[in-house]
Short mmCIF file of C-alpha atoms and ligand atoms in Angstrom, two decimals:
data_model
loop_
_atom_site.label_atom_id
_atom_site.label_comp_id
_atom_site.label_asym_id
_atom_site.label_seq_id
_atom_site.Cartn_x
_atom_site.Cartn_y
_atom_site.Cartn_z
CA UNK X 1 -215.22 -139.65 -41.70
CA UNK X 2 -214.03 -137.23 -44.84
CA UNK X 3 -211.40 -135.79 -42.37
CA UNK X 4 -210.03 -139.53 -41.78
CA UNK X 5 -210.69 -140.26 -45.60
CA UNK X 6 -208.69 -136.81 -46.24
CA UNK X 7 -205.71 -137.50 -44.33
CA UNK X 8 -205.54 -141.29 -45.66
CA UNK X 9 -205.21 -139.59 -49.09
CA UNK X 10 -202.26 -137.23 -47.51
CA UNK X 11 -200.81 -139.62 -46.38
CA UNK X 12 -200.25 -141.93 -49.26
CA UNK X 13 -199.60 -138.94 -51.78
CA UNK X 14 -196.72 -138.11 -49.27
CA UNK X 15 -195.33 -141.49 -50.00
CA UNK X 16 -195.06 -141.29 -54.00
CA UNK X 17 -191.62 -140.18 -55.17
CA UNK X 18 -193.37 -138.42 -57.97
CA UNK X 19 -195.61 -134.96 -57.32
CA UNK X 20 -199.22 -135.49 -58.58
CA UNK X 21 -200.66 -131.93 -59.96
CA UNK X 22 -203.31 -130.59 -57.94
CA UNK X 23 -205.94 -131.57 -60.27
CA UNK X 24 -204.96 -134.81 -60.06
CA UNK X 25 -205.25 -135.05 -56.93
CA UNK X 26 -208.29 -133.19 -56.70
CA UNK X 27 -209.97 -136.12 -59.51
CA UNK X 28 -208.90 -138.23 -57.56
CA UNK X 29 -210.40 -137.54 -54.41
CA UNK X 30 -213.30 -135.64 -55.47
CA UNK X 31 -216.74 -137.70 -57.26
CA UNK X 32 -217.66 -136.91 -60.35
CA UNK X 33 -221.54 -136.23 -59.79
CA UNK X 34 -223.73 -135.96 -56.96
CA UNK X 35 -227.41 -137.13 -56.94
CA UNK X 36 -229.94 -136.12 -54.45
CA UNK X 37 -233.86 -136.53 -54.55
CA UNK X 38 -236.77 -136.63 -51.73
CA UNK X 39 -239.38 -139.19 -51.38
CA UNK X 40 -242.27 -138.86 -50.21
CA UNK X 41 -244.44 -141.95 -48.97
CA UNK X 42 -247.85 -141.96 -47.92
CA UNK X 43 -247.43 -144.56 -45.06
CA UNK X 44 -250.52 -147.11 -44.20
CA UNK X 45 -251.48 -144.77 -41.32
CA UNK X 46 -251.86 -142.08 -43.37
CA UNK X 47 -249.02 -140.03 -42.10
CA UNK X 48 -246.76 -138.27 -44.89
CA UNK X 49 -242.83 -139.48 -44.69
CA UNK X 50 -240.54 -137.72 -46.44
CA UNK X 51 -237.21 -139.21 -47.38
CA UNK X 52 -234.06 -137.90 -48.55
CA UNK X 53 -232.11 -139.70 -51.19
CA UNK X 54 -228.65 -139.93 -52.44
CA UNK X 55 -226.21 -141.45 -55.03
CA UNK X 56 -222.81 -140.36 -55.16
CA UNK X 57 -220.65 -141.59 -58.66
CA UNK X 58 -217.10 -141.26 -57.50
CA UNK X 59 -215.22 -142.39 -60.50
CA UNK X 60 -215.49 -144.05 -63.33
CA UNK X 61 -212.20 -144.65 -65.02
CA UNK X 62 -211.74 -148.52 -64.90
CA UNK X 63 -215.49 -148.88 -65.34
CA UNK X 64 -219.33 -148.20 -63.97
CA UNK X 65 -219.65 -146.83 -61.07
CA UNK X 66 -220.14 -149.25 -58.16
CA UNK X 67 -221.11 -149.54 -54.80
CA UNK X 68 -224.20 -149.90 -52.36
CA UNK X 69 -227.17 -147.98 -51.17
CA UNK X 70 -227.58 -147.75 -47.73
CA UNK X 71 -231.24 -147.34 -45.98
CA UNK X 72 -230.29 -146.03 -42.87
CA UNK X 73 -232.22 -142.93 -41.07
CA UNK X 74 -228.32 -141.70 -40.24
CA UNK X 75 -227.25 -141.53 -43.97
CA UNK X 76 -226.01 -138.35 -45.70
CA UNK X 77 -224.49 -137.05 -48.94
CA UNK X 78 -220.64 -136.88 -46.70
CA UNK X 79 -221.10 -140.56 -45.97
CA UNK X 80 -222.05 -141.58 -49.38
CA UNK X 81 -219.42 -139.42 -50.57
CA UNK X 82 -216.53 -141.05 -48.62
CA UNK X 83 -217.61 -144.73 -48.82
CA UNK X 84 -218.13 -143.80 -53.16
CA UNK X 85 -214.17 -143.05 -52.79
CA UNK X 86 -213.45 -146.46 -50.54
CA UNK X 87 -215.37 -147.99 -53.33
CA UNK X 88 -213.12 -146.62 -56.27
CA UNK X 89 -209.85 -147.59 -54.05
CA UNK X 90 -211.34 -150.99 -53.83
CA UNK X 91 -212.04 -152.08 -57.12
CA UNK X 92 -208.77 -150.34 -57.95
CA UNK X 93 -206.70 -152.06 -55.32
CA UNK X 94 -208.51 -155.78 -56.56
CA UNK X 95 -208.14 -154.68 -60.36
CA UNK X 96 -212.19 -154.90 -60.96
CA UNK X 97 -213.83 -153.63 -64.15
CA UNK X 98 -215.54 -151.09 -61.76
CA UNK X 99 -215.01 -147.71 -60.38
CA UNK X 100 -216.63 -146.57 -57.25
CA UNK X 101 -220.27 -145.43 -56.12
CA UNK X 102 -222.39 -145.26 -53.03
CA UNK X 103 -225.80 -144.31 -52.32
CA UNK X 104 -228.45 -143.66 -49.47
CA UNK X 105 -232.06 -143.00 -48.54
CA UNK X 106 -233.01 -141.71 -45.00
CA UNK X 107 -235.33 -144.22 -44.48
CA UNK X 108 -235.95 -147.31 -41.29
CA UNK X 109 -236.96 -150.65 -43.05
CA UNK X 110 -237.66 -152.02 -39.84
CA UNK X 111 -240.20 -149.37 -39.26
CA UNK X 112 -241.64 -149.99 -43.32
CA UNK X 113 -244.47 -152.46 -44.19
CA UNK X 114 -243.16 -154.58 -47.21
CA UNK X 115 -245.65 -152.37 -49.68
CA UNK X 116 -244.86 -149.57 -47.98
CA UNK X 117 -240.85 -150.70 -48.83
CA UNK X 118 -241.59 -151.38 -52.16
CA UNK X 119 -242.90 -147.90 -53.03
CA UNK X 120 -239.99 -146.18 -51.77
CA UNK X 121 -237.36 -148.46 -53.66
CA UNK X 122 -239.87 -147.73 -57.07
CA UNK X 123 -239.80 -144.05 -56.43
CA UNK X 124 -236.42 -144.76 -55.79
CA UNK X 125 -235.77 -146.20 -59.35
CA UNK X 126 -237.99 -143.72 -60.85
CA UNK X 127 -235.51 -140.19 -59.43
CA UNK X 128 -232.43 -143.21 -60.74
CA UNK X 129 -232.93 -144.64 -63.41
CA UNK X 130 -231.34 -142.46 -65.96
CA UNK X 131 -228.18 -142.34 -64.07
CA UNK X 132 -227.73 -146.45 -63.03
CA UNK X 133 -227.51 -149.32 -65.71
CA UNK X 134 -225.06 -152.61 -66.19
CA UNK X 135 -222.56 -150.01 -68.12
CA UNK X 136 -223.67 -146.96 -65.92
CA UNK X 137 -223.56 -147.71 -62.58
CA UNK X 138 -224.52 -150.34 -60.42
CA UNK X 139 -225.57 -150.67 -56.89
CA UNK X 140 -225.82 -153.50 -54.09
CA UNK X 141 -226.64 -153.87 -50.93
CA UNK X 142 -224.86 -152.04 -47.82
CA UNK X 143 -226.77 -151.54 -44.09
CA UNK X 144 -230.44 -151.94 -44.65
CA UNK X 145 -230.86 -153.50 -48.31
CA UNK X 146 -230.70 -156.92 -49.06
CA UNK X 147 -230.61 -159.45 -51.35
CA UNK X 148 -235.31 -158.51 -51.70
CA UNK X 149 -234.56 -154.86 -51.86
CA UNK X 150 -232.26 -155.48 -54.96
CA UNK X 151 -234.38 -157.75 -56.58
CA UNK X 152 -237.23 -154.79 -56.07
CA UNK X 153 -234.52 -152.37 -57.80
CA UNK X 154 -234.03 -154.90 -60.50
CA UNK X 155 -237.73 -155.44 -60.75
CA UNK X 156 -238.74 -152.06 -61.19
CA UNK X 157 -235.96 -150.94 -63.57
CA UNK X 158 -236.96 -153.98 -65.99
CA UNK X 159 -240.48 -152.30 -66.08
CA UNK X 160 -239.02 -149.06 -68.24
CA UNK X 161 -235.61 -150.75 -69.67
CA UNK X 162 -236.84 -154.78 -70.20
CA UNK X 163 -235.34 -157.81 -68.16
CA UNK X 164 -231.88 -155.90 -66.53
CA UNK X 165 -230.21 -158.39 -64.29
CA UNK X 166 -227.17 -156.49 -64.72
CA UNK X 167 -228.64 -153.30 -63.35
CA UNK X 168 -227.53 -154.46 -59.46
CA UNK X 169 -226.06 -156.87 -57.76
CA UNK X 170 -226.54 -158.81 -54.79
CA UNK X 171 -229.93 -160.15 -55.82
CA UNK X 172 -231.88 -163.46 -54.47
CA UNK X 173 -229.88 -166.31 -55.79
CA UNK X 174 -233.15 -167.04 -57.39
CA UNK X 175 -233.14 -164.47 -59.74
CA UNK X 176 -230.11 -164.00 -61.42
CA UNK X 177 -228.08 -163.89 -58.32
CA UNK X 178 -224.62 -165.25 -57.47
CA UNK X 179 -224.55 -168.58 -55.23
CA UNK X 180 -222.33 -167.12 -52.43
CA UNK X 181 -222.78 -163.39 -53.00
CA UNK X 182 -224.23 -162.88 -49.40
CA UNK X 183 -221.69 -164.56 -47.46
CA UNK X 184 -218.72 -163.44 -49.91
CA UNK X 185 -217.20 -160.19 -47.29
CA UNK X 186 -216.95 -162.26 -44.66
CA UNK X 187 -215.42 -164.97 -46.75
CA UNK X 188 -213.17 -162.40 -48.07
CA UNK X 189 -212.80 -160.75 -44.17
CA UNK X 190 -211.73 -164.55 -43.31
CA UNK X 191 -208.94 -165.17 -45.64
CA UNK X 192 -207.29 -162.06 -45.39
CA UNK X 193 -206.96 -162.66 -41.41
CA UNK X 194 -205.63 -166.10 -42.26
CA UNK X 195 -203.44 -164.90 -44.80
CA UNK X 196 -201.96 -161.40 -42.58
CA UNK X 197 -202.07 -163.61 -39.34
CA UNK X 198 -199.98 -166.58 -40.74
CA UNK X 199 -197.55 -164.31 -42.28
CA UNK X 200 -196.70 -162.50 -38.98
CA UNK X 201 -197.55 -164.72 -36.36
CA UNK X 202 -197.97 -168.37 -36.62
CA UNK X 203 -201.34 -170.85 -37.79
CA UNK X 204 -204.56 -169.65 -37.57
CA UNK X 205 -205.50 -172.68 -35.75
CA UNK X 206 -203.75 -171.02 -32.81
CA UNK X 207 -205.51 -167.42 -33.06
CA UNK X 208 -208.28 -166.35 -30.98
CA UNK X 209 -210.37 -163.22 -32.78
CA UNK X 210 -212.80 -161.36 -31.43
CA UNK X 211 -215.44 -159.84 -33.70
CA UNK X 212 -217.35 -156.23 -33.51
CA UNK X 213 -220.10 -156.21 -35.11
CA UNK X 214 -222.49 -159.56 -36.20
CA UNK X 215 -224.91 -158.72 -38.79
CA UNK X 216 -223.79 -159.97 -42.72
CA UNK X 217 -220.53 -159.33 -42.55
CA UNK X 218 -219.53 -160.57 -38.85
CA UNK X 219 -221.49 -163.68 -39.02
CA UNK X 220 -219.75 -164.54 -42.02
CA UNK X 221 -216.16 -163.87 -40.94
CA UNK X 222 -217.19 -166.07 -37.47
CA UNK X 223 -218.20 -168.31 -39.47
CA UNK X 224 -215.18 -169.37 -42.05
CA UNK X 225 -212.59 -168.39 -39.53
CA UNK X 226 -213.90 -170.81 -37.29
CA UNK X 227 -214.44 -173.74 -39.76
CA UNK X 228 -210.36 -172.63 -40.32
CA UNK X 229 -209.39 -173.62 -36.48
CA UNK X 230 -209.65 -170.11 -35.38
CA UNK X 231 -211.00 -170.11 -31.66
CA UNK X 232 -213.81 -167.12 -31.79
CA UNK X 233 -213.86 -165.67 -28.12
CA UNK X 234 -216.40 -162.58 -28.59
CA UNK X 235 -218.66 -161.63 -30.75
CA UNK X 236 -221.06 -157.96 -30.23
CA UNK X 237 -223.41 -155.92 -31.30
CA UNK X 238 -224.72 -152.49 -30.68
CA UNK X 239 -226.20 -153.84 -27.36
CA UNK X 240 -223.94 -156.80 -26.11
CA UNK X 241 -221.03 -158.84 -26.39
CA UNK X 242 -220.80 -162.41 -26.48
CA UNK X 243 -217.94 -163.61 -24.30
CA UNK X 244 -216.34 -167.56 -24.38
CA UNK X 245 -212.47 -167.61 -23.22
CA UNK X 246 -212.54 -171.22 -24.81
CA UNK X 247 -214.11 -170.11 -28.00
CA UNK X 248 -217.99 -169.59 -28.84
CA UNK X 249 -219.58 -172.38 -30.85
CA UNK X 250 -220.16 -170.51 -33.81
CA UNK X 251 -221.73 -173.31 -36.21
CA UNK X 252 -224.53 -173.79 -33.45
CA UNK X 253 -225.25 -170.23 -32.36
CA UNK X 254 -225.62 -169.45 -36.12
CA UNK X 255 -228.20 -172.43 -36.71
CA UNK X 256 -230.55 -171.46 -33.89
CA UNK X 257 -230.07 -167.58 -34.38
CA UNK X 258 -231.60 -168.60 -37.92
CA UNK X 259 -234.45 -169.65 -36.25
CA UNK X 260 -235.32 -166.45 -34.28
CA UNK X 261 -236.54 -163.04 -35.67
CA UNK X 262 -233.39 -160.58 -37.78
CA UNK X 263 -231.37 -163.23 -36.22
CA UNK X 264 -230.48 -161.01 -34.03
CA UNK X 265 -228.14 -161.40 -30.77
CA UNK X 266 -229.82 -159.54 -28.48
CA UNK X 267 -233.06 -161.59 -29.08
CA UNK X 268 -232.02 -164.90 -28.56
CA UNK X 269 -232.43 -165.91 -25.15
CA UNK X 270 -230.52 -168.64 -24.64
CA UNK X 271 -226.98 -167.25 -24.73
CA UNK X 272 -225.80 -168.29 -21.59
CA UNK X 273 -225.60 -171.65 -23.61
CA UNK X 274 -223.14 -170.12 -25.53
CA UNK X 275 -220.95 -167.89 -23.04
CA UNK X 276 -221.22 -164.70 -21.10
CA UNK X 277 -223.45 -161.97 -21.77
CA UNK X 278 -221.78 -158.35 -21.37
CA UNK X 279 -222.23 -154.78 -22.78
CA UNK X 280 -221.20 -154.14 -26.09
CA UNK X 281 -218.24 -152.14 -25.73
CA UNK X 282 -216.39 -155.50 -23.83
CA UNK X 283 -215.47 -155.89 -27.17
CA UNK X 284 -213.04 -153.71 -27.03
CA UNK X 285 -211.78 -155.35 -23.71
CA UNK X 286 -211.32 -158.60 -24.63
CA UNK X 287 -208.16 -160.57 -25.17
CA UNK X 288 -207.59 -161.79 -28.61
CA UNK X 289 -204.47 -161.78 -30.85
CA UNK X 290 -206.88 -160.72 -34.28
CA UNK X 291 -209.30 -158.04 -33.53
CA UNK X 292 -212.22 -157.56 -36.70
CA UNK X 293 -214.11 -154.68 -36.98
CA UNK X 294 -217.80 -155.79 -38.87
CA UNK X 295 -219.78 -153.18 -37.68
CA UNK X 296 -219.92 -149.76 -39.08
CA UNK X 297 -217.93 -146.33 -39.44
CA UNK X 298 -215.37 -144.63 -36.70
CA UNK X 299 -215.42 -147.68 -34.05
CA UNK X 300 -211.59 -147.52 -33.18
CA UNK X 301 -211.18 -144.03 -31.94
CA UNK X 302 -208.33 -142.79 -29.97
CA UNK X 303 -210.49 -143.89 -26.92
CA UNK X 304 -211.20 -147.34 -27.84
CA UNK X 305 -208.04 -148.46 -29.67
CA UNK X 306 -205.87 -148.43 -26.62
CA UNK X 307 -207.91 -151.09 -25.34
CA UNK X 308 -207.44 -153.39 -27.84
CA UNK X 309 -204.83 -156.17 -26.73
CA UNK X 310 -204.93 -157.66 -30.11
CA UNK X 311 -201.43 -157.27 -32.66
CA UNK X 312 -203.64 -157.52 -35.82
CA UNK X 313 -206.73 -155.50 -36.91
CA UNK X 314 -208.93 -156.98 -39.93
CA UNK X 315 -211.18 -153.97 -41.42
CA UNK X 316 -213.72 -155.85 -42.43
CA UNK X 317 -216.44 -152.70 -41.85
CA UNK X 318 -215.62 -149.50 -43.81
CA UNK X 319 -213.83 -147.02 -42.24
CA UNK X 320 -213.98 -148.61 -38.86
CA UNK X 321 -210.77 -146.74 -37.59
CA UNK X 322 -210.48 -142.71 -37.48
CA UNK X 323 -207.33 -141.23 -38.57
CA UNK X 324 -205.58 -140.89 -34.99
CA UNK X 325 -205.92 -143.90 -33.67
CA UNK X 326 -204.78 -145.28 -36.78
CA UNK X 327 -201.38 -143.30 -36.20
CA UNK X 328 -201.72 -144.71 -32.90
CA UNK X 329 -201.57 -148.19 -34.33
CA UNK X 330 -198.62 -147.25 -36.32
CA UNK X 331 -196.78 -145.94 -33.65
CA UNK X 332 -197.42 -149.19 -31.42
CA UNK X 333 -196.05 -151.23 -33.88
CA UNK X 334 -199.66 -153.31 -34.35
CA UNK X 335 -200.17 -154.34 -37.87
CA UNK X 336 -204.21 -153.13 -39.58
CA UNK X 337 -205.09 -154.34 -43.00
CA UNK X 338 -207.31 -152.06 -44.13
CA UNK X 339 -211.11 -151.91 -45.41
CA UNK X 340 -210.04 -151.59 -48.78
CA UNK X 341 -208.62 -154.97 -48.87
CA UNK X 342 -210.27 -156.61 -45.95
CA UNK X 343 -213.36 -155.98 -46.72
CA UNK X 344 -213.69 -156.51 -51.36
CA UNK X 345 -214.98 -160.07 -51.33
CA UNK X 346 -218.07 -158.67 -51.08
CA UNK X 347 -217.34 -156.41 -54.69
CA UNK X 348 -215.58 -159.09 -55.81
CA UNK X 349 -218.56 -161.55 -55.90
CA UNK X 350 -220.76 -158.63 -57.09
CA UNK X 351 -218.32 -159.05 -60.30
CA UNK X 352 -218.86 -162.31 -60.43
CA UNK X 353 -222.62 -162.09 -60.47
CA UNK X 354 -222.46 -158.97 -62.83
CA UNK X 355 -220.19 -161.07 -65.06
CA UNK X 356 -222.32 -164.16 -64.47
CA UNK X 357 -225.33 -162.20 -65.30
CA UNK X 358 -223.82 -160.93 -68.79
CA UNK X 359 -223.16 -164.21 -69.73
CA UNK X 360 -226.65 -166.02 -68.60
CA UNK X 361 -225.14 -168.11 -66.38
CA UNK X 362 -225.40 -169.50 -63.28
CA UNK X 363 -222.33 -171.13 -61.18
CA UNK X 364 -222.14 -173.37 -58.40
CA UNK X 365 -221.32 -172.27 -54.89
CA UNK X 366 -217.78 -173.85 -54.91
CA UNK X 367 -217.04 -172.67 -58.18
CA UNK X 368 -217.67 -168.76 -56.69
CA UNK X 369 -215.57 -169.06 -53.64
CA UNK X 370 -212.71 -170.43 -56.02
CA UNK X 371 -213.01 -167.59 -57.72
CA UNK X 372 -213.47 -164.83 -54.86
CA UNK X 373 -210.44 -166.57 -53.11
CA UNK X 374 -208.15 -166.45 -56.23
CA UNK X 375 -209.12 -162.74 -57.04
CA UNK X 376 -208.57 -161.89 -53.31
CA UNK X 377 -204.94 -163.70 -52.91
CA UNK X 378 -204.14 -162.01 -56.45
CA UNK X 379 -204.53 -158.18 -54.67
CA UNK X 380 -203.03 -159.71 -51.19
CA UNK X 381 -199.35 -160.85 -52.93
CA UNK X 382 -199.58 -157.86 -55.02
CA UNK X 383 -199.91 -155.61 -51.59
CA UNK X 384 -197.15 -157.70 -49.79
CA UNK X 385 -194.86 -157.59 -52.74
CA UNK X 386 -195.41 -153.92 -52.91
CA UNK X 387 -195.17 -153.12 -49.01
CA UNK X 388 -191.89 -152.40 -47.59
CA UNK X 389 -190.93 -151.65 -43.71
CA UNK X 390 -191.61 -147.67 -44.71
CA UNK X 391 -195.46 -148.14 -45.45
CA UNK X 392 -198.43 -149.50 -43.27
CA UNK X 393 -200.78 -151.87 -45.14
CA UNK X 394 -203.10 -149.10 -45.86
CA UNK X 395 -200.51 -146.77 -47.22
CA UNK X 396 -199.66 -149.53 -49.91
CA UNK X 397 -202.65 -150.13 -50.66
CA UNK X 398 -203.61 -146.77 -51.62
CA UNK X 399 -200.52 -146.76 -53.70
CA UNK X 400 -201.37 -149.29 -55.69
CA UNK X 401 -205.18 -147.59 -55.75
CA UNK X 402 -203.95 -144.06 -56.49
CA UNK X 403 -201.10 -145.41 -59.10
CA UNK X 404 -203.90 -147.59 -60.82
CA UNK X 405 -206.53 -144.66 -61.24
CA UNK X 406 -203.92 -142.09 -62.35
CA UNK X 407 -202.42 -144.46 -65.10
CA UNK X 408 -206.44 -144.70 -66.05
CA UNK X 409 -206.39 -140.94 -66.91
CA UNK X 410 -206.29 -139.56 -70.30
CA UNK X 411 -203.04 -138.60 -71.00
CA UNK X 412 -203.22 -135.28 -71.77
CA UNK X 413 -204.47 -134.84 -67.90
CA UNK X 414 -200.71 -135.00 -67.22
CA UNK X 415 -199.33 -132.93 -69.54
CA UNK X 416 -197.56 -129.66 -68.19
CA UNK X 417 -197.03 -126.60 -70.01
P1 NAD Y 501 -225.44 -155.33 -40.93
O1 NAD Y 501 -226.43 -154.23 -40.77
O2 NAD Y 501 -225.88 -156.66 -41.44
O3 NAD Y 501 -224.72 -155.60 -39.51
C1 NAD Y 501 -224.14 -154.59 -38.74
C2 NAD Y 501 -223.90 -155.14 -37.34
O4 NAD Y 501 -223.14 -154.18 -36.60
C3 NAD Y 501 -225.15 -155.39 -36.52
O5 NAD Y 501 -224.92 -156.55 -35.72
C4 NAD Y 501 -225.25 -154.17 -35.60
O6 NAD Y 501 -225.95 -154.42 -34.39
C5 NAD Y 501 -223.78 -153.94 -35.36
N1 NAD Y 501 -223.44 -152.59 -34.91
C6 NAD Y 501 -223.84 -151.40 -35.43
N2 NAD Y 501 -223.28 -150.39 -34.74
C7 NAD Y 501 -222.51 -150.96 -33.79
C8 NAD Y 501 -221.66 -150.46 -32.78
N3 NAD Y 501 -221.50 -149.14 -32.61
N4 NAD Y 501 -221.03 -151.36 -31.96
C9 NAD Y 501 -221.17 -152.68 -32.13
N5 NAD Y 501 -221.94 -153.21 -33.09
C10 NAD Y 501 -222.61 -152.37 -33.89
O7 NAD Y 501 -224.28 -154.71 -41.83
P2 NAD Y 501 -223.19 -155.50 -42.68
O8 NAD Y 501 -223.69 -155.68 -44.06
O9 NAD Y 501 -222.72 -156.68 -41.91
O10 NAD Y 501 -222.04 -154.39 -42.78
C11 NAD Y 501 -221.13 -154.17 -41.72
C12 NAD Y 501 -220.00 -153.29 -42.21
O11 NAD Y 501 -219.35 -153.90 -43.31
C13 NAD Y 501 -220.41 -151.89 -42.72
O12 NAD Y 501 -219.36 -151.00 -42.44
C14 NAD Y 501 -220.53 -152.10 -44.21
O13 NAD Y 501 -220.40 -150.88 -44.94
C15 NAD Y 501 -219.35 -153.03 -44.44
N6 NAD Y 501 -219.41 -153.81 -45.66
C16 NAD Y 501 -220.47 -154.62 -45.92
C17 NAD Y 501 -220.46 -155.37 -47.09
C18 NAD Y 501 -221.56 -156.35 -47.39
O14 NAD Y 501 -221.44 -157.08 -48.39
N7 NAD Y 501 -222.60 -156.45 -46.58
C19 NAD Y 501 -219.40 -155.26 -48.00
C20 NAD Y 501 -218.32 -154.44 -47.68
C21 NAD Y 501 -218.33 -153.72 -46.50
#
């Protein structure tokens, strides 16, 4: 992943017609601090666990750091790290009053009781607190947290610094969260592949798009695309692929997955009802004309992307595509928007609520998606205004990014003897 994020970078400062110093470069890349901690939790069995923790605080130059913690046993410092730097290209790209964090702890929820949950996230807070804040930095869900897991950060940072809704976002709509925040990537996910696929092809109503990937984020982007006319012919998971040639019913499948336990795909089983049941890399194999990673890091390899038969590639994961089969794409004349633009509803709405939440407020649904779509379609006709036949999607994007966060910099960072 820091390879793919590394070459990104070269690639974009290769497209500036002015030289960047080396230490600009270098700030630019690089994050400004790196937190780690352990915690240690004595589980209900009495065993000893001992987790590692991390927050990484990219960048701060258009405002507190932002981004998610992840609780996945997989995480690391390098993948907090690169998604921190996705982060401050994001809310650089959609001109957010944020720069760009990430954090981690090596931890399986699914294996936690809910006490045993809310201990970690309060030890958690406790190695933290000093370092997040509404002003500071301020986290949100990614893989693994939720909307209860914030509301435990939010919780346990009001014990030492009184009532903080600020202090995180993505929390129960209940308290102090935004109406819309949970479903606002895929929203976000949705539009763009409207927006890309009607400007290079024809009416959505007349796409078919299959979908990697259906926990938060896939769901979602099934699930506006195909109240937009889009046909939805396969949808996965890390253990199978849903497959309808005439388009899965996605309203339905979503009610009665709501009904089962995680929701989850591979437990529901009555999917026959629904289309064909295959393995999960079918995905891949599948005929569609918009292809959407949702699912997590390095999915379109060199391997896997000559497979796809789809012309357009939504990044609605982070870093779903490594850096050659991105070339690849290039070279094959097949259009990707990438995760920095595909995939910011979901920081987008976490302004909203953080905005929301300085303010006391609470808005209405509708009133939210007006926003997150007018935000979104603001960065989109800034990136196709910007992009010329020279430069991919991601390539402008970073432009913009880069251009953004180097303007940000005090001015005597510039100055040469
Ligand atoms: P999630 O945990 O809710 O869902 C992930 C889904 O991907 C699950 O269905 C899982 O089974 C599937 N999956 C995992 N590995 C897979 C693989 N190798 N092949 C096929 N399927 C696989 O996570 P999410 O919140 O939906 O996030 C998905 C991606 O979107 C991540 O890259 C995340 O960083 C990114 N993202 C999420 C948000 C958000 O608001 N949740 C915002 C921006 C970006």
């Amino acid at each position: 992943m820091k390879e793919t994020l590394q070459n990104f970078y070269k690639d974009a400062f290769a497209k500036f017609d002015k030289n960047f110093t080396e230490q600009q470069k270098f700030l630019i890349e690089n994050p400004q601090k790196k937190i780690s901690f352990e915690i240690p939790l004595v589980k209900s069995n009495g065993e000893l666990d001992v987790y590692k923790g991390f927050r990484v605080q990219h960048n701060n130059l258009n405002g507190p750091f932002k981004g998610g913690m992840r609780f996945s046993p997989d995480v690391t410092m390098e993948h907090c790290e690169v998604l921190a730097s996705l982060m401050t290209l994001k809310t650089s790209l959609t001109d957010l009053p944020f720069g760009g964090g990430k954090g981690g702890v090596t931890c399986n929820t699914k294996k936690l009781s809910n006490k045993e949950l809310s201990e970690v996230v309060d030890k958690l807070v406790n190695a933290m607190h000093t370092s997040i804040g509404s002003k500071i930095d301020i986290p949100a869900p990614d893989m693994g947290t939720n909307a209860e897991i914030m509301k435990m950060i939010f919780q346990s940072y009001s014990q030492i610094y009184g009532y903080s809704p600020g202090v995180v976002t993505g929390k129960p709509t209940y308290m102090s969260g935004l109406r819309g925040r949970n479903e606002a990537t895929g929203k976000g996910a949705a539009l763009i592949a409207k927006w890309a696929y009607e400007k290079h092809f024809e009416k959505i109503e007349n796409s078919k798009v299959s979908i990697q990937g259906f926990g938060n984020v896939g769901k979602f982007t099934a699930k506006f695309l195909s109240n937009m006319g889009a046909k939805i012919v396969a949808v996965s998971n890390s253990s199978i692929c849903l497959y309808n040639e005439k388009g899965i019913e996605i309203e339905k499948l979503l009610e009665d997955l709501a009904k089962i336990e995680n929701s989850s795909l591979s437990r529901f089983d009555n999917l026959s009802k629904y289309g064909e049941q295959e393995k999960s890399e079918k995905i891949f194999e599948v005929t569609s004309d918009i292809f959407i990673p949702a699912a997590t890091e390095n999915t379109i390899t060199e391997d896997t992307v000559k497979l796809l038969a789809a012309d357009l590639i939504i990044e609605a994961a982070n870093m779903p595509t490594t850096h050659l089969a991105d070339k690849w794409l290039k070279s094959n004349n097949k259009i990707i928007i990438p995760d920095i633009l595909a995939s910011a509803g979901g920081v987008i709405g976490s302004y909203f609520e953080w905005s929301q939440n300085s303010q006391n407020e609470q808005w209405e649904k509708s009133e939210v998606y007006k926003k997150i779509e007018k935000k979104l379609s603001q960065a989109w006709i800034n990136v196709t205004s910007k992009k010329d036949k020279k430069n991919t999607y991601r390539e402008t994007c970073y432009i913009i990014a880069i251009e953004k966060l180097v303007k940000a910099m005090p001015l005597s960072y510039s100055e040469s003897k």
